[in-house]
CSV table of C-alpha atoms and ligand atoms in Angstrom, one decimal:
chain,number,residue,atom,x,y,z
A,848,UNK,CA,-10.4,15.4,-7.2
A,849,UNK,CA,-12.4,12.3,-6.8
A,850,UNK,CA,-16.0,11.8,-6.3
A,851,UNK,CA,-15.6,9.4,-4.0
A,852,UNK,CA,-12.3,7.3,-2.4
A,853,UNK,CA,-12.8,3.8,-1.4
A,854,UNK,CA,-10.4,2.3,1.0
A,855,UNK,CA,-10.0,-1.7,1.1
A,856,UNK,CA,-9.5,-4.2,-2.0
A,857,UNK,CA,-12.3,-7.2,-0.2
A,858,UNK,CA,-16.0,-7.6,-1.4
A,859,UNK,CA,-16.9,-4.0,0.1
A,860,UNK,CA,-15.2,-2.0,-1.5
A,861,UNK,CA,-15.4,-3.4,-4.9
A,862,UNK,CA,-19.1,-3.9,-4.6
A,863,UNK,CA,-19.1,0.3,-3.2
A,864,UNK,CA,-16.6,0.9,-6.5
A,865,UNK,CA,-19.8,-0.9,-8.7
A,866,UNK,CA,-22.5,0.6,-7.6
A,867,UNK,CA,-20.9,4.4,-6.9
A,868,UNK,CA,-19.5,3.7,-10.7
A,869,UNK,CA,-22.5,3.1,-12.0
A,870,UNK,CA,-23.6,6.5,-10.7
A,871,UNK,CA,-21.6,8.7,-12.7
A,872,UNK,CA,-19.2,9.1,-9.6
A,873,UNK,CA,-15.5,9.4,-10.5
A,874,UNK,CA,-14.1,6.5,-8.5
A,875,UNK,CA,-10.8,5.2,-7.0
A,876,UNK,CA,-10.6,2.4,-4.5
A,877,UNK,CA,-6.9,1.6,-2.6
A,878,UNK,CA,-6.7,-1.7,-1.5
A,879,UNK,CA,-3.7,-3.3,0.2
A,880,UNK,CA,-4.5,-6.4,-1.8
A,881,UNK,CA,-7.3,-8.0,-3.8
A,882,UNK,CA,-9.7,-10.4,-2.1
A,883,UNK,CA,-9.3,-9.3,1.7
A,884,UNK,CA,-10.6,-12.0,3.7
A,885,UNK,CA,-12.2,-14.0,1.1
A,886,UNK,CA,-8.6,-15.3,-0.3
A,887,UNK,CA,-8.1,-17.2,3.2
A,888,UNK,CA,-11.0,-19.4,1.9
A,889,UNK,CA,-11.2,-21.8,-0.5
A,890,UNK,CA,-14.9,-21.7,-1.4
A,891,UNK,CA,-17.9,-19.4,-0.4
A,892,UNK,CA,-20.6,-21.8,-0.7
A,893,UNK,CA,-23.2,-18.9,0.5
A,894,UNK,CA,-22.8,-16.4,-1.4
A,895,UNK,CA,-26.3,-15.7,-3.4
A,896,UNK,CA,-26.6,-16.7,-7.0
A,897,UNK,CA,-23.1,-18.6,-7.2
A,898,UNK,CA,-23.6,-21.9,-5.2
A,899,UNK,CA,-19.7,-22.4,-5.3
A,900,UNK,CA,-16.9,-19.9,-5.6
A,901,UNK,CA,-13.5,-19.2,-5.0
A,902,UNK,CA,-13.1,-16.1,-2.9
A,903,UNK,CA,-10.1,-14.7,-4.9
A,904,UNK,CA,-12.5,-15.0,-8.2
A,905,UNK,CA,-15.5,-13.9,-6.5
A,906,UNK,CA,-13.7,-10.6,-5.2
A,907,UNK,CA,-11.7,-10.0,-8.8
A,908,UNK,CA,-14.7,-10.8,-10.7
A,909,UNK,CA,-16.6,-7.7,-9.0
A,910,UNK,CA,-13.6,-5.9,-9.3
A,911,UNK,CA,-13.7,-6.3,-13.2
A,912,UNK,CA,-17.6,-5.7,-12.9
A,913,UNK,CA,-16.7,-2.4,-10.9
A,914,UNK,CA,-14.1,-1.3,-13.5
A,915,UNK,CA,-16.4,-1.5,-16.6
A,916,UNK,CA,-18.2,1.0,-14.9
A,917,UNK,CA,-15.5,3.1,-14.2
A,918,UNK,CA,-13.7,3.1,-11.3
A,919,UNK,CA,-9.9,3.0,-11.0
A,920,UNK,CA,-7.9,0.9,-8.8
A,921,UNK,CA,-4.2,1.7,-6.8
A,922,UNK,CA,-2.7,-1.3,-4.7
A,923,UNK,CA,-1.2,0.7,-1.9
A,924,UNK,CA,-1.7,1.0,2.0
A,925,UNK,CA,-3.7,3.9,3.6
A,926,UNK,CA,-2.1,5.4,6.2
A,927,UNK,CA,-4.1,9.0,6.9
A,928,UNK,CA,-7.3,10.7,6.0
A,929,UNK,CA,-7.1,14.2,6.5
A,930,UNK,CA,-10.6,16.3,6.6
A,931,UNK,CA,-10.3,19.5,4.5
A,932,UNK,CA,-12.7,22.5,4.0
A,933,UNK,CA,-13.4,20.9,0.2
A,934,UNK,CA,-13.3,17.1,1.4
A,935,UNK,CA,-10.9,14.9,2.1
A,936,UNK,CA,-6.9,14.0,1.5
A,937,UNK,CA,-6.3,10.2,1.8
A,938,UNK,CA,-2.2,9.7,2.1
A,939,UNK,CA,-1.3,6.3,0.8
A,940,UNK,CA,2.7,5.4,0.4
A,941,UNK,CA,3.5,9.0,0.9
A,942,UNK,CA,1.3,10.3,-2.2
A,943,UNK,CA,-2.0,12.2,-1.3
A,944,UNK,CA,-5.3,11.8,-3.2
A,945,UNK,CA,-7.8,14.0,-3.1
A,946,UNK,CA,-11.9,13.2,-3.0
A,947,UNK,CA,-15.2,14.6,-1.9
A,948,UNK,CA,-16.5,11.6,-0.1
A,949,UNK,CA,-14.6,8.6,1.5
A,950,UNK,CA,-16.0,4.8,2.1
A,951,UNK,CA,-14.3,2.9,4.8
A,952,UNK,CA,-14.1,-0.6,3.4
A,953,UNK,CA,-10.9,-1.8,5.0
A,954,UNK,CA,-12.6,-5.3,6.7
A,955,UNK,CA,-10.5,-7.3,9.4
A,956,UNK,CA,-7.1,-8.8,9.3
A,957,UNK,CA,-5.3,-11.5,10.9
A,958,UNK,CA,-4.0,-10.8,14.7
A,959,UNK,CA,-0.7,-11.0,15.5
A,960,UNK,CA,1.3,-12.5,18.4
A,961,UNK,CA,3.1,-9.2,18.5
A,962,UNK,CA,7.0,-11.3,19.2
A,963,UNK,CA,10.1,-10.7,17.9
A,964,UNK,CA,10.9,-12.4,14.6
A,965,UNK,CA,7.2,-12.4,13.5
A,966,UNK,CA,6.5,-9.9,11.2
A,967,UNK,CA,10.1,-10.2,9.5
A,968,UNK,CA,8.9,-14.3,8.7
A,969,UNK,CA,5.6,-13.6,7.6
A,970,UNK,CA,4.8,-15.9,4.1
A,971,UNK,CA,8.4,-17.4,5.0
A,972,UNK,CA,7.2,-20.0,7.4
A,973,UNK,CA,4.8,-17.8,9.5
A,974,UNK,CA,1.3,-18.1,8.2
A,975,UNK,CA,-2.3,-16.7,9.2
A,976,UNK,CA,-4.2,-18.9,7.3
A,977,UNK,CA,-4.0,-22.8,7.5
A,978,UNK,CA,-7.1,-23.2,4.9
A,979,UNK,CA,-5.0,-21.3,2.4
A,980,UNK,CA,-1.4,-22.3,3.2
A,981,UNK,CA,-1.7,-26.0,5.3
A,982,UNK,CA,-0.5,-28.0,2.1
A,983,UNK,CA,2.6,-26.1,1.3
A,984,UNK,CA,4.0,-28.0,4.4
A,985,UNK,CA,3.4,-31.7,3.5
A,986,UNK,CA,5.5,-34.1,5.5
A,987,UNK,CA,7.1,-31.2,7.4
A,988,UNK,CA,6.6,-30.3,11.0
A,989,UNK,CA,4.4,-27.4,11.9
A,990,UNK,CA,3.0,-25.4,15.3
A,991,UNK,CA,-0.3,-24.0,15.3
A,992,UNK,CA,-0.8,-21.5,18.0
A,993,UNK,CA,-4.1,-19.6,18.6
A,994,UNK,CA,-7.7,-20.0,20.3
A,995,UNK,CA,-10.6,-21.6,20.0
A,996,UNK,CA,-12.7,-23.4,17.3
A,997,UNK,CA,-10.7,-21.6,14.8
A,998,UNK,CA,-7.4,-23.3,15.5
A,999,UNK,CA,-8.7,-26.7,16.2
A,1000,UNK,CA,-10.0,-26.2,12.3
A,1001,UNK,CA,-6.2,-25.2,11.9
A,1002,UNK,CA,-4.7,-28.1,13.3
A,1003,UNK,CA,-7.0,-30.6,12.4
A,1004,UNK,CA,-6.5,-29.7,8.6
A,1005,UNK,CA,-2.4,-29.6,9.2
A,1006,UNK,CA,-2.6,-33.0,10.1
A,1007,UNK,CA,-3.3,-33.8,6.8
A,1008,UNK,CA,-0.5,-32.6,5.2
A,1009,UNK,CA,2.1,-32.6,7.7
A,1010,UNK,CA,4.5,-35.0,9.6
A,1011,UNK,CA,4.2,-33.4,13.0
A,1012,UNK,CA,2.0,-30.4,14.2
A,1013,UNK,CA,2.8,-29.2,17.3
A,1014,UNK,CA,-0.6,-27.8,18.9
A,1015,UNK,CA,1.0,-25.2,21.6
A,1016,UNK,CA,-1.3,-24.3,24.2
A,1017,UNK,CA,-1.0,-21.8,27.4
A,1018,UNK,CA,-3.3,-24.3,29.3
A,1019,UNK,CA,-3.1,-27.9,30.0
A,1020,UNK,CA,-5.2,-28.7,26.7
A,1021,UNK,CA,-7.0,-27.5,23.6
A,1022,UNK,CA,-10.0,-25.8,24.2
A,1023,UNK,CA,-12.9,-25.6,22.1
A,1024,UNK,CA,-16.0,-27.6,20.4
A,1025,UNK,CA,-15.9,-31.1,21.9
A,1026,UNK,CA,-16.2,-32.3,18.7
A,1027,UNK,CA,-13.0,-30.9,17.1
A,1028,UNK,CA,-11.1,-31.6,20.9
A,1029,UNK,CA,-12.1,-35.1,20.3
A,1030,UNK,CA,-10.9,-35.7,16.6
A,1031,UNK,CA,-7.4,-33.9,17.6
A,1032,UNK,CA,-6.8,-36.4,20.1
A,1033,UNK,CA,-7.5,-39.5,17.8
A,1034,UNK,CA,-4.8,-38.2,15.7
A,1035,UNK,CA,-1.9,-39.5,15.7
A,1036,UNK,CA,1.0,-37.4,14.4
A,1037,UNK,CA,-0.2,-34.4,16.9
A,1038,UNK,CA,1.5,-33.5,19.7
A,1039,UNK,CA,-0.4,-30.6,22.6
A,1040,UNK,CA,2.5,-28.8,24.0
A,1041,UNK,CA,0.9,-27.2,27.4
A,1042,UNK,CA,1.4,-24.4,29.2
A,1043,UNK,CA,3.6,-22.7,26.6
A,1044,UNK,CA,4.1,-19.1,25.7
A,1045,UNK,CA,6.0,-18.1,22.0
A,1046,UNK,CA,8.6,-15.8,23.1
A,1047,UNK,CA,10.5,-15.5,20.0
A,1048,UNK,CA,10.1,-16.4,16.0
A,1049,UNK,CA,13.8,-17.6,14.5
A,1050,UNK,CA,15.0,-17.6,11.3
A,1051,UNK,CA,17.4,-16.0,8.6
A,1052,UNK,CA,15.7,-16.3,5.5
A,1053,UNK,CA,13.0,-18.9,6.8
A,1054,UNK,CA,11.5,-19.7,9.7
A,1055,UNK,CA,13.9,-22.3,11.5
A,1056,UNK,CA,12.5,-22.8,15.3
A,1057,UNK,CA,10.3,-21.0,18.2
A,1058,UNK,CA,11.5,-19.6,21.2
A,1059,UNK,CA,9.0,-21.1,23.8
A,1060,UNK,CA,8.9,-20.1,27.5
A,1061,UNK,CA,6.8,-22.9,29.9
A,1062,UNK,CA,4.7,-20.9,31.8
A,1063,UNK,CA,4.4,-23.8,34.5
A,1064,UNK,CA,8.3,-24.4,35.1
A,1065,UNK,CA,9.2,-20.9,33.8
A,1066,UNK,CA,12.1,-22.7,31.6
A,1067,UNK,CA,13.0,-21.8,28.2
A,1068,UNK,CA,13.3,-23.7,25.4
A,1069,UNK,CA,13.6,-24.5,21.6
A,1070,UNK,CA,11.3,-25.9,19.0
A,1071,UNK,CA,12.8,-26.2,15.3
A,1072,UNK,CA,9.9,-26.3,12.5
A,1073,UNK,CA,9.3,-25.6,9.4
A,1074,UNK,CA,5.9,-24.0,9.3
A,1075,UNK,CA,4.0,-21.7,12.1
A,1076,UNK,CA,0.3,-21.0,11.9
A,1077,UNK,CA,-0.9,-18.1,14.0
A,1078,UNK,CA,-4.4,-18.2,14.6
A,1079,UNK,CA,-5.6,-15.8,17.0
A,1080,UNK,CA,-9.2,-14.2,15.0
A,1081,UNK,CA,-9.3,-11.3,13.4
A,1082,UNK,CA,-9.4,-7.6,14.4
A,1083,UNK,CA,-9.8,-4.4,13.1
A,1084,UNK,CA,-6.7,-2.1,12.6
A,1085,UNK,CA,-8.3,1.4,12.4
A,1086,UNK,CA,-5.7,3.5,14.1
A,1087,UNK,CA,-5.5,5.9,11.4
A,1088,UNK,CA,-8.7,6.6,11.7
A,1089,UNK,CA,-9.1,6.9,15.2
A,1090,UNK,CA,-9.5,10.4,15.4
A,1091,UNK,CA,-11.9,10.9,12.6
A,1092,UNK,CA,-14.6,8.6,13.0
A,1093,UNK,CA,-16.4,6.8,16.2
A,1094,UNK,CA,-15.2,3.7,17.1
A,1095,UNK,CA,-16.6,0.8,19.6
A,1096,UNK,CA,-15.0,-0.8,22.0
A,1097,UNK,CA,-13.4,-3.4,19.1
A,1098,UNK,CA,-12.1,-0.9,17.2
A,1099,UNK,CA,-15.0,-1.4,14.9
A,1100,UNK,CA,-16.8,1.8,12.8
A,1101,UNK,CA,-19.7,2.7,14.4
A,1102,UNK,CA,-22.7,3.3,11.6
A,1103,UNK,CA,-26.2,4.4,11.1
A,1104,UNK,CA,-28.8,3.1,8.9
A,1105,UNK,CA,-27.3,4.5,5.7
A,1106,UNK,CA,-24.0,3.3,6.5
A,1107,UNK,CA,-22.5,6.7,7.3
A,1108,UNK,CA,-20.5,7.7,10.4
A,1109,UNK,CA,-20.1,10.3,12.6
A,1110,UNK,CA,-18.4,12.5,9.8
A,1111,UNK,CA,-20.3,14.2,7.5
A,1112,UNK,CA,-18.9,12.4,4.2
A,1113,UNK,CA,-17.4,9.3,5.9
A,1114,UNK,CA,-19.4,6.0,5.2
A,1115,UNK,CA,-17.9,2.6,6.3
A,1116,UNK,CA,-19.2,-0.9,5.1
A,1117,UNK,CA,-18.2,-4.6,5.3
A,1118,UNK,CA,-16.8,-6.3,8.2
A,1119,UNK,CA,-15.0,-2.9,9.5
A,1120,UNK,CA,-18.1,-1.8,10.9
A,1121,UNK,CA,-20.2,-2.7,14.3
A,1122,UNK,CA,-22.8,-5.0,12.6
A,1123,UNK,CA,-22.7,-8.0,14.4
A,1124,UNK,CA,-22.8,-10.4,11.3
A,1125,UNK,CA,-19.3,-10.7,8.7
A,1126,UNK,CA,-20.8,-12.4,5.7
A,1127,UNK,CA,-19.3,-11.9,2.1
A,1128,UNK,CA,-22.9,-11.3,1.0
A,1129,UNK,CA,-23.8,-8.6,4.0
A,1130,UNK,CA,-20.3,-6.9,3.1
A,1131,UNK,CA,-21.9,-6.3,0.1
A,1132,UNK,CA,-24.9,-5.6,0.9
A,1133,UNK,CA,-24.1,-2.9,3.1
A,1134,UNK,CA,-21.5,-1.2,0.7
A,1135,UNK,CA,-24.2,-1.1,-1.9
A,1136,UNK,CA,-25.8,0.8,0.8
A,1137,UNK,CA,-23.2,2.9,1.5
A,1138,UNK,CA,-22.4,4.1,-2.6
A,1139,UNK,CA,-25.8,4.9,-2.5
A,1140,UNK,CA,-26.1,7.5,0.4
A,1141,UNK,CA,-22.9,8.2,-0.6
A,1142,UNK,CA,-24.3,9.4,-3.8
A,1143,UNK,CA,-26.9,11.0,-2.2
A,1144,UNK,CA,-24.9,13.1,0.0
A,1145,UNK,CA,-22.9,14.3,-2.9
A,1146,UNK,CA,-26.2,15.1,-4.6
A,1147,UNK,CA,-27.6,17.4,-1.7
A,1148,UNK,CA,-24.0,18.8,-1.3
A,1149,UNK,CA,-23.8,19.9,-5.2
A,1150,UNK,CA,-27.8,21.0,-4.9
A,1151,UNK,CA,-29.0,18.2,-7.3
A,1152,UNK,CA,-31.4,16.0,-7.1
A,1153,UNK,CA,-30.5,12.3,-4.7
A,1154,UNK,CA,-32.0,8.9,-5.0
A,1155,UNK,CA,-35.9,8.1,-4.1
A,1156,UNK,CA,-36.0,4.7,-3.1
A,1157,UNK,CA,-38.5,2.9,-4.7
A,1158,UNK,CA,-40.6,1.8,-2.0
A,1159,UNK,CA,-41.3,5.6,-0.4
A,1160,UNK,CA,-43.9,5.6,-3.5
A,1161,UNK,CA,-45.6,2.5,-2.7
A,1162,UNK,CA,-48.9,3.5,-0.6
A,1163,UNK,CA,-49.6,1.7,2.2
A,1164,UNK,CA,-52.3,-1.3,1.4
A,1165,UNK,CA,-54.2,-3.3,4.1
B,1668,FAD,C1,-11.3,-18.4,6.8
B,1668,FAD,C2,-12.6,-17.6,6.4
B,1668,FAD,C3,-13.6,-18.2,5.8
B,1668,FAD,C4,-14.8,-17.5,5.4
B,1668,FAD,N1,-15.8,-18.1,4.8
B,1668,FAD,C5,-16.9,-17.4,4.5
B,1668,FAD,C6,-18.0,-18.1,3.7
B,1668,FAD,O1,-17.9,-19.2,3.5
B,1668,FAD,N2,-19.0,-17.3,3.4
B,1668,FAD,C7,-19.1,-15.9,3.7
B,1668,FAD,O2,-20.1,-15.3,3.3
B,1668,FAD,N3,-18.1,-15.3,4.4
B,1668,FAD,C8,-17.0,-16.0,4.7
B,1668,FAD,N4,-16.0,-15.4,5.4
B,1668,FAD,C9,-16.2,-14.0,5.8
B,1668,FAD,C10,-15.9,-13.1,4.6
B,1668,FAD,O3,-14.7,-13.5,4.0
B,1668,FAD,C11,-15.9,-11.7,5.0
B,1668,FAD,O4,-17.1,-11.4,5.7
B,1668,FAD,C12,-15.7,-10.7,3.8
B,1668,FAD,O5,-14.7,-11.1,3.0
B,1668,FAD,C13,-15.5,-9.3,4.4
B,1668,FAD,O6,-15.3,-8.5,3.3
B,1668,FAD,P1,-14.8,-7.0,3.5
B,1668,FAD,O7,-14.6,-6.4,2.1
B,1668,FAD,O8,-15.8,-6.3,4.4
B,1668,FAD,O9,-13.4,-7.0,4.3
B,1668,FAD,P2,-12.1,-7.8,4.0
B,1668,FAD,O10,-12.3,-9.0,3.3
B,1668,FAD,O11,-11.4,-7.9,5.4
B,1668,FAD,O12,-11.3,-6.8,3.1
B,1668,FAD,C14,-10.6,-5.7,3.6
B,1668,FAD,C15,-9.6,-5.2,2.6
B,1668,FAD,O13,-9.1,-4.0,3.0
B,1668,FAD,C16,-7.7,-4.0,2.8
B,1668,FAD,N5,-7.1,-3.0,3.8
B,1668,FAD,C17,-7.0,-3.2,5.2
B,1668,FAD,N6,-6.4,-2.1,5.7
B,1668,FAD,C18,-6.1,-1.2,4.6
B,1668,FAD,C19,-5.5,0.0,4.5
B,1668,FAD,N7,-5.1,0.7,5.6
B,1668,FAD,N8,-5.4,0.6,3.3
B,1668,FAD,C20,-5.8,-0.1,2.2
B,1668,FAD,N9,-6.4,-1.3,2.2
B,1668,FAD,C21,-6.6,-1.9,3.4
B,1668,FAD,C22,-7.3,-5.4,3.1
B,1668,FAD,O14,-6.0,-5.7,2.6
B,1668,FAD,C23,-8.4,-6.1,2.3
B,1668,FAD,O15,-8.2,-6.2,0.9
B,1668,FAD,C24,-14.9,-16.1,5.8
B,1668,FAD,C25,-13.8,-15.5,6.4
B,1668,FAD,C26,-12.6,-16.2,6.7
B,1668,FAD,C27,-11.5,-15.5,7.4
């Protein structure tokens, strides 16, 4: 029985892991993988008291602080949490673990186009991140599909490295900052293909072509490249929690103050919650937050005494 299980492997939940490990709790985070968002980027520049960092190392390196302290780690994919009379079972490939208290750190992934062919050529040609994967394709030929600022970024920065990027639209042009609009068009080696829908992702063992349906002449038609990037935002995928905690409208966890939810127990931090700001440094902010009423809950549950923050003993001066 654990203290307390985290779920997510991104700055939340190793930052919860630290600060509920230095507690005394008995900790065990699951993480699908280690960094969560902050491996799409190359440098956090923002992040306070490291003026430049790689988000992989920032991410491991409070992982590493979080395990001197304790906590244990399983790479695996959370797929139910099941409220009991004595807590909580979290399955994870098929095995169940068992914990007082659970911390929702699980963040925002990638959106999908949702075709055929997709999810079976992800990392083989079919990419979500252009900063992280862009120069893997130099002097190839590459499509970037998605909206807004956010794929301008991702075609701009193909151009660098690649022969030809198709930029596929399902208007007649690229929409976004004027600024980025304008740079696209100076360059020479893209192409806008408008009014263009992906039907179909193709490929054995790589990606080979797209099957693309013109939404103005409703013909079909074939593109062969090497390299898709789809870059449609980020969402939440909380389904399997659904119908334990309250969600908003975006699927995001709705919290309170202390970071907890709805369920007595349940505390969410990070980017998987209805703040409107997704920072690396708020992430962590709030999941300290979180280990700590998660710590206090625990302490009221078992009858001992919780945390007194420091400034309720700080009188009032005019
Ligand atoms: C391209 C890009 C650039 C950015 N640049 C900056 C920047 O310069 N400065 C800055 O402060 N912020 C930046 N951000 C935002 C920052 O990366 C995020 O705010 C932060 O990483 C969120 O951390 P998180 O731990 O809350 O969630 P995430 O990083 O999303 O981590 C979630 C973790 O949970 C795991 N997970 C998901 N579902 C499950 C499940 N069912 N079971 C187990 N594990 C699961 C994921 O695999 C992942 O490891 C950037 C984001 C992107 C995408």
């Amino acid at each position: 029985m654990y203290d307390v299980i985290i779920v997510g492997g991104g700055v939340a939940a190793f930052t919860a892991a630290l600060f509920t490990g230095r507690r005394g709790l008995k900790v065990l985070v699951i993480g699908k993988d280690i960094g969560g968002q902050a491996n799409y980027t190359d440098t956090i520049e923002n992040f306070p008291g490291l003026p430049a960092v790689g988000g992989y190392e920032l991410v491991s390196s409070i992982r590493s602080q979080a395990e001197k302290w304790g906590s244990e780690y399983l790479e695996a994919e959370v797929t139910r949490i099941k409220s009991t009379e004595t807590g909580f079972v979290v399955t994870a490939y098929g095995s169940q673990y068992k914990s007082k208290t659970v911390i929702l750190a699980f963040g925002k992934t990638p959106r999908d186009l949702g075709v055929p062919g997709e999810d079976e050529l992800k990392g083989r040609g079919v990419s979500f991140c252009a900063t992280c994967d862009a120069p893997l394709y130099k002097g190839k030929t590459v499509a970037v599909a998605g909206v807004g600022d956010v794929s301008l970024d991702a075609i701009l920065l193909c151009s660098k490295y690649s022969k030809k990027v198709y930029a596929l639209s399902k208007t007649d042009r690229l929409q976004g900052h004027p600024g980025l609009v304008k740079a696209i068009s100076r360059k020479t080696n893209v192409e806008l293909v408008p009014f263009i829908q992906i039907q179909e992702v193709v490929g054995t063992t790589q990606l080979e072509k797209l099957k693309l349906h013109d939404l103005a002449t409703g013909q079909q038609r074939d593109l062969p490249i090497h390299g898709l990037f789809v870059e449609l935002g980020y969402v939440v995928n909380a389904d399997f929690v659904k119908d334990l905690v309250q969600l908003d409208d975006q699927s995001q966890i709705v919290v309170g103050a202390d970071q907890s939810t709805n369920m007595p127990g349940i505390f969410a931090a990070g980017d998987v919650t209805n703040r409107h700001y997704k920072q690396a440094a708020i992430s962590a902010g709030e999941a300290a937050t979180a280990a700590l009423a998660c710590y206090d809950y625990l302490a009221r549950l078992e009858g001992r005494f919780g945390l007194t923050s420091d400034w309720t003993q700080i009188k009032r001066v005019k």
